[in-house]
Amino acid sequence: EVQVLESGGGLVQPGGSLRLSCAASGFTFSGYAMSWVRQAPGKGLEWVSGIRGSGGSTYYADAVKGRFTISTDNSKNTLHLQMNSLRVEDTAVYFCAKGMGIRNFDLWGRGTLVTVSS
Amino acid sequence: QSALTQPASVSGSPGQSITISCTGTSTDIGRYDYVSWYQQHPGKAPKLMIYDVNNRPSGVSMRFSGSKSGSAASLTISGLQAEDEADYYCSSYTTTNSVIFGGGTKLTVL
């Protein structure tokens, strides 16, 4: 079955760190761009970061640049998002998404909730 | 960069057609034919409905269609059905190698 499954969310204090993971299956992981998209409670979608297939270039939204790092482990078909210096406004459900390039997303996970609060 | 502009809500009766607009700028919709539309039901993950302005992924109903003119795009749903009631988001690739979403439109089927 073609799917992506996120993990690693949880409650963290402002200024803290968290690492999200996304396990992919059913497709050639290294051949596709992958992205993280988040959705704050009751709000709309916000693209966070993307990485091109085969360990290619990385891209970030201005809101997370310098704090978040996207990476892949092609040996484990896994996407990661290292989130440092977390802020209250980073609270959201984080979705992993497979893309056609980083311009659109044709496969989404169910999301993992990140709550930044003291 | 500000979000793309969508109406907060639209509504229609079963069988009717509705159109959701999405307005951007010369640095996103106006620059690239990389507009996508997503459907999201409450508590669910988004689903790609239209990509690259007017292309439907396999399995998406022909009732869904997209178009673009200048810096604005639109999604049309014909033959409205109860299961179409959801939130809809547009998105576009941008000149800064990022993706920008619209604020979302809540579709109500009366």
PDB file of C-alpha atoms in Angstrom:
ATOM      1  CA  GLU A   1       0.000   0.000   0.000  1.00  0.00           C
ATOM      2  CA  VAL A   2       1.252   3.450  -0.904  1.00  0.00           C
ATOM      3  CA  GLN A   3       1.350   5.514   2.275  1.00  0.00           C
ATOM      4  CA  VAL A   4       3.282   7.875   4.501  1.00  0.00           C
ATOM      5  CA  LEU A   5       3.027   7.826   8.285  1.00  0.00           C
ATOM      6  CA  GLU A   6       4.196  10.588  10.592  1.00  0.00           C
ATOM      7  CA  SER A   7       5.477  10.217  14.138  1.00  0.00           C
ATOM      8  CA  GLY A   8       7.342  12.183  16.765  1.00  0.00           C
ATOM      9  CA  GLY A   9       4.842  14.850  17.724  1.00  0.00           C
ATOM     10  CA  GLY A  10       4.164  15.838  21.295  1.00  0.00           C
ATOM     11  CA  LEU A  11       4.230  18.588  23.905  1.00  0.00           C
ATOM     12  CA  VAL A  12       7.361  20.712  24.148  1.00  0.00           C
ATOM     13  CA  GLN A  13       8.212  23.942  25.941  1.00  0.00           C
ATOM     14  CA  PRO A  14       9.022  27.130  24.060  1.00  0.00           C
ATOM     15  CA  GLY A  15      12.668  27.093  23.027  1.00  0.00           C
ATOM     16  CA  GLY A  16      12.745  23.316  22.970  1.00  0.00           C
ATOM     17  CA  SER A  17      13.403  20.839  20.161  1.00  0.00           C
ATOM     18  CA  LEU A  18      11.526  18.002  18.525  1.00  0.00           C
ATOM     19  CA  ARG A  19      12.259  15.645  15.656  1.00  0.00           C
ATOM     20  CA  LEU A  20       9.464  14.468  13.403  1.00  0.00           C
ATOM     21  CA  SER A  21       9.714  11.403  11.202  1.00  0.00           C
ATOM     22  CA  CYS A  22       7.719  10.197   8.223  1.00  0.00           C
ATOM     23  CA  ALA A  23       7.929   6.557   7.136  1.00  0.00           C
ATOM     24  CA  ALA A  24       7.135   5.987   3.468  1.00  0.00           C
ATOM     25  CA  SER A  25       6.091   2.736   1.821  1.00  0.00           C
ATOM     26  CA  GLY A  26       4.742   1.486  -1.481  1.00  0.00           C
ATOM     27  CA  PHE A  27       6.737   3.806  -3.751  1.00  0.00           C
ATOM     28  CA  THR A  28      10.349   4.564  -4.688  1.00  0.00           C
ATOM     29  CA  PHE A  29      11.032   7.057  -1.901  1.00  0.00           C
ATOM     30  CA  SER A  30      14.288   8.422  -3.299  1.00  0.00           C
ATOM     31  CA  GLY A  31      12.618   9.298  -6.589  1.00  0.00           C
ATOM     32  CA  TYR A  32      10.227  11.873  -5.207  1.00  0.00           C
ATOM     33  CA  ALA A  33      10.333  15.242  -3.535  1.00  0.00           C
ATOM     34  CA  MET A  34       8.856  15.320  -0.037  1.00  0.00           C
ATOM     35  CA  SER A  35       7.480  18.162   2.029  1.00  0.00           C
ATOM     36  CA  TRP A  36       6.133  19.068   5.447  1.00  0.00           C
ATOM     37  CA  VAL A  37       2.908  21.058   5.628  1.00  0.00           C
ATOM     38  CA  ARG A  38       1.368  22.193   8.908  1.00  0.00           C
ATOM     39  CA  GLN A  39      -2.054  23.269  10.070  1.00  0.00           C
ATOM     40  CA  ALA A  40      -2.543  25.228  13.271  1.00  0.00           C
ATOM     41  CA  PRO A  41      -5.720  24.386  15.217  1.00  0.00           C
ATOM     42  CA  GLY A  42      -8.733  25.726  13.322  1.00  0.00           C
ATOM     43  CA  LYS A  43      -6.516  27.390  10.714  1.00  0.00           C
ATOM     44  CA  GLY A  44      -5.454  26.795   7.118  1.00  0.00           C
ATOM     45  CA  LEU A  45      -2.575  24.910   5.543  1.00  0.00           C
ATOM     46  CA  GLU A  46       0.962  26.281   5.640  1.00  0.00           C
ATOM     47  CA  TRP A  47       3.873  24.807   3.708  1.00  0.00           C
ATOM     48  CA  VAL A  48       6.900  24.407   5.983  1.00  0.00           C
ATOM     49  CA  SER A  49       9.726  22.761   4.080  1.00  0.00           C
ATOM     50  CA  GLY A  50      10.533  20.579   1.085  1.00  0.00           C
ATOM     51  CA  ILE A  51      13.376  18.427  -0.199  1.00  0.00           C
ATOM     52  CA  ARG A  52      13.919  17.175  -3.716  1.00  0.00           C
ATOM     53  CA  GLY A  53      14.373  13.464  -4.393  1.00  0.00           C
ATOM     54  CA  SER A  54      17.744  11.712  -4.234  1.00  0.00           C
ATOM     55  CA  GLY A  55      18.951  13.916  -1.377  1.00  0.00           C
ATOM     56  CA  GLY A  56      18.605  17.060  -3.413  1.00  0.00           C
ATOM     57  CA  SER A  57      18.060  20.670  -2.566  1.00  0.00           C
ATOM     58  CA  THR A  58      16.159  21.784   0.514  1.00  0.00           C
ATOM     59  CA  TYR A  59      13.682  24.636   0.846  1.00  0.00           C
ATOM     60  CA  TYR A  60      12.102  26.394   3.825  1.00  0.00           C
ATOM     61  CA  ALA A  61       9.330  28.824   4.611  1.00  0.00           C
ATOM     62  CA  ASP A  62      10.606  32.110   6.017  1.00  0.00           C
ATOM     63  CA  ALA A  63       8.806  31.376   9.301  1.00  0.00           C
ATOM     64  CA  VAL A  64      11.029  28.373  10.039  1.00  0.00           C
ATOM     65  CA  LYS A  65      14.254  29.163   8.182  1.00  0.00           C
ATOM     66  CA  GLY A  66      17.264  28.758  10.426  1.00  0.00           C
ATOM     67  CA  ARG A  67      15.280  26.801  13.047  1.00  0.00           C
ATOM     68  CA  PHE A  68      14.035  23.723  11.157  1.00  0.00           C
ATOM     69  CA  THR A  69      16.047  21.224   9.110  1.00  0.00           C
ATOM     70  CA  ILE A  70      14.561  18.752   6.644  1.00  0.00           C
ATOM     71  CA  SER A  71      16.418  15.576   5.703  1.00  0.00           C
ATOM     72  CA  THR A  72      15.900  12.103   4.306  1.00  0.00           C
ATOM     73  CA  ASP A  73      17.276   8.661   5.094  1.00  0.00           C
ATOM     74  CA  ASN A  74      16.850   6.819   1.804  1.00  0.00           C
ATOM     75  CA  SER A  75      18.091   3.554   3.328  1.00  0.00           C
ATOM     76  CA  LYS A  76      15.059   3.615   5.638  1.00  0.00           C
ATOM     77  CA  ASN A  77      12.593   5.415   3.308  1.00  0.00           C
ATOM     78  CA  THR A  78      12.167   8.051   5.991  1.00  0.00           C
ATOM     79  CA  LEU A  79      11.747  11.819   5.984  1.00  0.00           C
ATOM     80  CA  HIS A  80      12.717  13.881   9.019  1.00  0.00           C
ATOM     81  CA  LEU A  81      12.086  17.373  10.302  1.00  0.00           C
ATOM     82  CA  GLN A  82      14.376  18.593  13.066  1.00  0.00           C
ATOM     83  CA  MET A  83      12.675  21.489  14.823  1.00  0.00           C
ATOM     84  CA  ASN A  84      14.731  23.695  17.137  1.00  0.00           C
ATOM     85  CA  SER A  85      13.969  26.918  19.025  1.00  0.00           C
ATOM     86  CA  LEU A  86      10.280  26.072  18.940  1.00  0.00           C
ATOM     87  CA  ARG A  87       7.745  28.843  19.442  1.00  0.00           C
ATOM     88  CA  VAL A  88       4.130  28.837  20.572  1.00  0.00           C
ATOM     89  CA  GLU A  89       3.118  29.710  17.005  1.00  0.00           C
ATOM     90  CA  ASP A  90       4.667  26.454  15.743  1.00  0.00           C
ATOM     91  CA  THR A  91       1.807  24.569  17.401  1.00  0.00           C
ATOM     92  CA  ALA A  92       0.072  22.629  14.638  1.00  0.00           C
ATOM     93  CA  VAL A  93      -0.615  19.278  13.067  1.00  0.00           C
ATOM     94  CA  TYR A  94       2.362  18.503  10.849  1.00  0.00           C
ATOM     95  CA  PHE A  95       1.625  16.552   7.669  1.00  0.00           C
ATOM     96  CA  CYS A  96       4.180  14.696   5.597  1.00  0.00           C
ATOM     97  CA  ALA A  97       3.425  14.872   1.881  1.00  0.00           C
ATOM     98  CA  LYS A  98       4.831  13.258  -1.249  1.00  0.00           C
ATOM     99  CA  GLY A  99       5.088  15.621  -4.142  1.00  0.00           C
ATOM    100  CA  MET A 100       5.421  16.128  -7.828  1.00  0.00           C
ATOM    101  CA  GLY A 101       8.494  18.258  -7.298  1.00  0.00           C
ATOM    102  CA  ILE A 102       7.770  20.450  -4.300  1.00  0.00           C
ATOM    103  CA  ARG A 103       4.990  22.265  -6.112  1.00  0.00           C
ATOM    104  CA  ASN A 104       2.098  19.952  -5.278  1.00  0.00           C
ATOM    105  CA  PHE A 105       1.366  17.051  -2.983  1.00  0.00           C
ATOM    106  CA  ASP A 106      -0.375  13.885  -4.118  1.00  0.00           C
ATOM    107  CA  LEU A 107      -0.029  11.711  -1.016  1.00  0.00           C
ATOM    108  CA  TRP A 108      -0.539  12.882   2.559  1.00  0.00           C
ATOM    109  CA  GLY A 109      -0.120  11.267   5.930  1.00  0.00           C
ATOM    110  CA  ARG A 110      -2.601  11.582   8.777  1.00  0.00           C
ATOM    111  CA  GLY A 111      -0.430  14.108  10.562  1.00  0.00           C
ATOM    112  CA  THR A 112       1.244  14.398  13.954  1.00  0.00           C
ATOM    113  CA  LEU A 113       0.359  17.067  16.517  1.00  0.00           C
ATOM    114  CA  VAL A 114       3.064  19.345  17.871  1.00  0.00           C
ATOM    115  CA  THR A 115       2.103  21.488  20.843  1.00  0.00           C
ATOM    116  CA  VAL A 116       4.487  24.190  22.033  1.00  0.00           C
ATOM    117  CA  SER A 117       3.423  25.437  25.440  1.00  0.00           C
ATOM    118  CA  SER A 118       4.809  26.151  28.874  1.00  0.00           C
TER     119      SER A 118
ATOM    120  CA  GLN B   1       4.633  36.450   1.620  1.00  0.00           C
ATOM    121  CA  SER B   2       0.877  36.724   2.240  1.00  0.00           C
ATOM    122  CA  ALA B   3      -1.449  33.805   1.637  1.00  0.00           C
ATOM    123  CA  LEU B   4      -3.386  33.522  -1.603  1.00  0.00           C
ATOM    124  CA  THR B   5      -6.850  35.055  -1.311  1.00  0.00           C
ATOM    125  CA  GLN B   6      -9.903  32.807  -1.270  1.00  0.00           C
ATOM    126  CA  PRO B   7     -13.493  33.497  -0.212  1.00  0.00           C
ATOM    127  CA  ALA B   8     -14.151  32.261   3.295  1.00  0.00           C
ATOM    128  CA  SER B   9     -17.248  30.363   2.251  1.00  0.00           C
ATOM    129  CA  VAL B  10     -19.370  29.352  -0.717  1.00  0.00           C
ATOM    130  CA  SER B  11     -22.544  27.333  -0.909  1.00  0.00           C
ATOM    131  CA  GLY B  12     -24.703  25.584  -3.440  1.00  0.00           C
ATOM    132  CA  SER B  13     -27.537  23.131  -3.785  1.00  0.00           C
ATOM    133  CA  PRO B  14     -27.129  19.539  -4.947  1.00  0.00           C
ATOM    134  CA  GLY B  15     -26.755  19.380  -8.716  1.00  0.00           C
ATOM    135  CA  GLN B  16     -25.654  22.977  -9.055  1.00  0.00           C
ATOM    136  CA  SER B  17     -22.197  24.233 -10.013  1.00  0.00           C
ATOM    137  CA  ILE B  18     -19.995  26.410  -7.829  1.00  0.00           C
ATOM    138  CA  THR B  19     -16.711  28.188  -8.416  1.00  0.00           C
ATOM    139  CA  ILE B  20     -14.063  29.027  -5.831  1.00  0.00           C
ATOM    140  CA  SER B  21     -11.638  31.791  -6.692  1.00  0.00           C
ATOM    141  CA  CYS B  22      -7.996  32.081  -5.682  1.00  0.00           C
ATOM    142  CA  THR B  23      -6.111  35.340  -6.199  1.00  0.00           C
ATOM    143  CA  GLY B  24      -2.346  35.662  -6.108  1.00  0.00           C
ATOM    144  CA  THR B  25       0.350  37.869  -7.551  1.00  0.00           C
ATOM    145  CA  SER B  26       2.937  37.999 -10.317  1.00  0.00           C
ATOM    146  CA  THR B  27       5.362  36.063  -8.112  1.00  0.00           C
ATOM    147  CA  ASP B  28       3.163  32.993  -7.715  1.00  0.00           C
ATOM    148  CA  ILE B  29       0.009  32.250  -9.735  1.00  0.00           C
ATOM    149  CA  GLY B  30       0.898  34.856 -12.335  1.00  0.00           C
ATOM    150  CA  ARG B  31       4.338  33.384 -12.867  1.00  0.00           C
ATOM    151  CA  TYR B  32       3.818  29.627 -12.956  1.00  0.00           C
ATOM    152  CA  ASP B  33       1.207  27.128 -14.107  1.00  0.00           C
ATOM    153  CA  TYR B  34       1.691  25.290 -10.816  1.00  0.00           C
ATOM    154  CA  VAL B  35      -1.666  25.872  -9.134  1.00  0.00           C
ATOM    155  CA  SER B  36      -3.138  23.018  -7.118  1.00  0.00           C
ATOM    156  CA  TRP B  37      -6.406  22.511  -5.271  1.00  0.00           C
ATOM    157  CA  TYR B  38      -6.948  20.372  -2.170  1.00  0.00           C
ATOM    158  CA  GLN B  39     -10.083  19.083  -0.499  1.00  0.00           C
ATOM    159  CA  GLN B  40     -10.083  18.546   3.264  1.00  0.00           C
ATOM    160  CA  HIS B  41     -12.868  16.984   5.264  1.00  0.00           C
ATOM    161  CA  PRO B  42     -12.961  17.679   9.032  1.00  0.00           C
ATOM    162  CA  GLY B  43     -10.261  15.795  10.903  1.00  0.00           C
ATOM    163  CA  LYS B  44      -8.822  14.318   7.721  1.00  0.00           C
ATOM    164  CA  ALA B  45      -5.712  14.860   5.640  1.00  0.00           C
ATOM    165  CA  PRO B  46      -5.981  17.048   2.550  1.00  0.00           C
ATOM    166  CA  LYS B  47      -6.565  15.357  -0.813  1.00  0.00           C
ATOM    167  CA  LEU B  48      -5.162  16.606  -4.114  1.00  0.00           C
ATOM    168  CA  MET B  49      -8.028  17.390  -6.504  1.00  0.00           C
ATOM    169  CA  ILE B  50      -6.354  19.468  -9.238  1.00  0.00           C
ATOM    170  CA  TYR B  51      -2.679  19.994 -10.068  1.00  0.00           C
ATOM    171  CA  ASP B  52      -0.828  22.209 -12.545  1.00  0.00           C
ATOM    172  CA  VAL B  53      -3.925  24.403 -13.007  1.00  0.00           C
ATOM    173  CA  ASN B  54      -6.266  21.962 -14.733  1.00  0.00           C
ATOM    174  CA  ASN B  55      -5.088  18.369 -14.320  1.00  0.00           C
ATOM    175  CA  ARG B  56      -7.003  15.771 -12.303  1.00  0.00           C
ATOM    176  CA  PRO B  57      -5.160  12.971 -10.492  1.00  0.00           C
ATOM    177  CA  SER B  58      -6.354   9.463 -11.192  1.00  0.00           C
ATOM    178  CA  GLY B  59      -9.554   8.745  -9.294  1.00  0.00           C
ATOM    179  CA  VAL B  60     -10.757  12.327  -8.954  1.00  0.00           C
ATOM    180  CA  SER B  61     -14.200  12.946 -10.409  1.00  0.00           C
ATOM    181  CA  MET B  62     -14.525  14.786 -13.725  1.00  0.00           C
ATOM    182  CA  ARG B  63     -16.921  17.110 -11.889  1.00  0.00           C
ATOM    183  CA  PHE B  64     -13.857  18.945 -10.605  1.00  0.00           C
ATOM    184  CA  SER B  65     -12.060  21.310 -12.975  1.00  0.00           C
ATOM    185  CA  GLY B  66      -9.540  24.123 -12.676  1.00  0.00           C
ATOM    186  CA  SER B  67      -8.534  27.166 -14.658  1.00  0.00           C
ATOM    187  CA  LYS B  68      -6.282  30.199 -14.464  1.00  0.00           C
ATOM    188  CA  SER B  69      -6.213  33.705 -15.866  1.00  0.00           C
ATOM    189  CA  GLY B  70      -3.359  36.040 -15.069  1.00  0.00           C
ATOM    190  CA  SER B  71      -2.735  35.970 -11.317  1.00  0.00           C
ATOM    191  CA  ALA B  72      -6.028  34.310 -10.439  1.00  0.00           C
ATOM    192  CA  ALA B  73      -7.148  30.704 -10.496  1.00  0.00           C
ATOM    193  CA  SER B  74     -10.460  29.001  -9.926  1.00  0.00           C
ATOM    194  CA  LEU B  75     -11.900  25.622  -9.036  1.00  0.00           C
ATOM    195  CA  THR B  76     -15.276  24.639 -10.421  1.00  0.00           C
ATOM    196  CA  ILE B  77     -17.347  21.782  -9.049  1.00  0.00           C
ATOM    197  CA  SER B  78     -20.271  20.765 -11.211  1.00  0.00           C
ATOM    198  CA  GLY B  79     -23.174  18.545 -10.247  1.00  0.00           C
ATOM    199  CA  LEU B  80     -22.659  19.349  -6.566  1.00  0.00           C
ATOM    200  CA  GLN B  81     -23.036  16.371  -4.220  1.00  0.00           C
ATOM    201  CA  ALA B  82     -23.375  16.150  -0.451  1.00  0.00           C
ATOM    202  CA  GLU B  83     -19.933  14.568  -0.114  1.00  0.00           C
ATOM    203  CA  ASP B  84     -18.335  17.618  -1.737  1.00  0.00           C
ATOM    204  CA  GLU B  85     -18.989  19.578   1.462  1.00  0.00           C
ATOM    205  CA  ALA B  86     -15.483  20.266   2.790  1.00  0.00           C
ATOM    206  CA  ASP B  87     -12.770  22.888   3.015  1.00  0.00           C
ATOM    207  CA  TYR B  88     -10.903  23.676  -0.198  1.00  0.00           C
ATOM    208  CA  TYR B  89      -7.422  25.155  -0.451  1.00  0.00           C
ATOM    209  CA  CYS B  90      -5.552  26.475  -3.456  1.00  0.00           C
ATOM    210  CA  SER B  91      -1.778  26.579  -3.611  1.00  0.00           C
ATOM    211  CA  SER B  92       0.919  27.857  -5.941  1.00  0.00           C
ATOM    212  CA  TYR B  93       4.638  27.511  -6.417  1.00  0.00           C
ATOM    213  CA  THR B  94       6.454  30.832  -5.998  1.00  0.00           C
ATOM    214  CA  THR B  95       9.524  32.639  -7.260  1.00  0.00           C
ATOM    215  CA  THR B  96      11.263  32.029  -3.910  1.00  0.00           C
ATOM    216  CA  ASN B  97      11.166  28.234  -4.379  1.00  0.00           C
ATOM    217  CA  SER B  98       8.373  27.873  -1.859  1.00  0.00           C
ATOM    218  CA  VAL B  99       4.712  26.952  -1.883  1.00  0.00           C
ATOM    219  CA  ILE B 100       1.962  29.285  -0.751  1.00  0.00           C
ATOM    220  CA  PHE B 101      -1.565  28.243   0.193  1.00  0.00           C
ATOM    221  CA  GLY B 102      -4.820  30.126   0.190  1.00  0.00           C
ATOM    222  CA  GLY B 103      -6.672  30.722   3.421  1.00  0.00           C
ATOM    223  CA  GLY B 104      -9.238  28.070   2.571  1.00  0.00           C
ATOM    224  CA  THR B 105     -12.882  28.095   1.508  1.00  0.00           C
ATOM    225  CA  LYS B 106     -15.629  26.251   3.334  1.00  0.00           C
ATOM    226  CA  LEU B 107     -18.079  24.712   0.872  1.00  0.00           C
ATOM    227  CA  THR B 108     -21.560  24.091   2.189  1.00  0.00           C
ATOM    228  CA  VAL B 109     -23.971  21.907   0.229  1.00  0.00           C
ATOM    229  CA  LEU B 110     -27.435  23.158   1.075  1.00  0.00           C
TER     230      LEU B 110
END
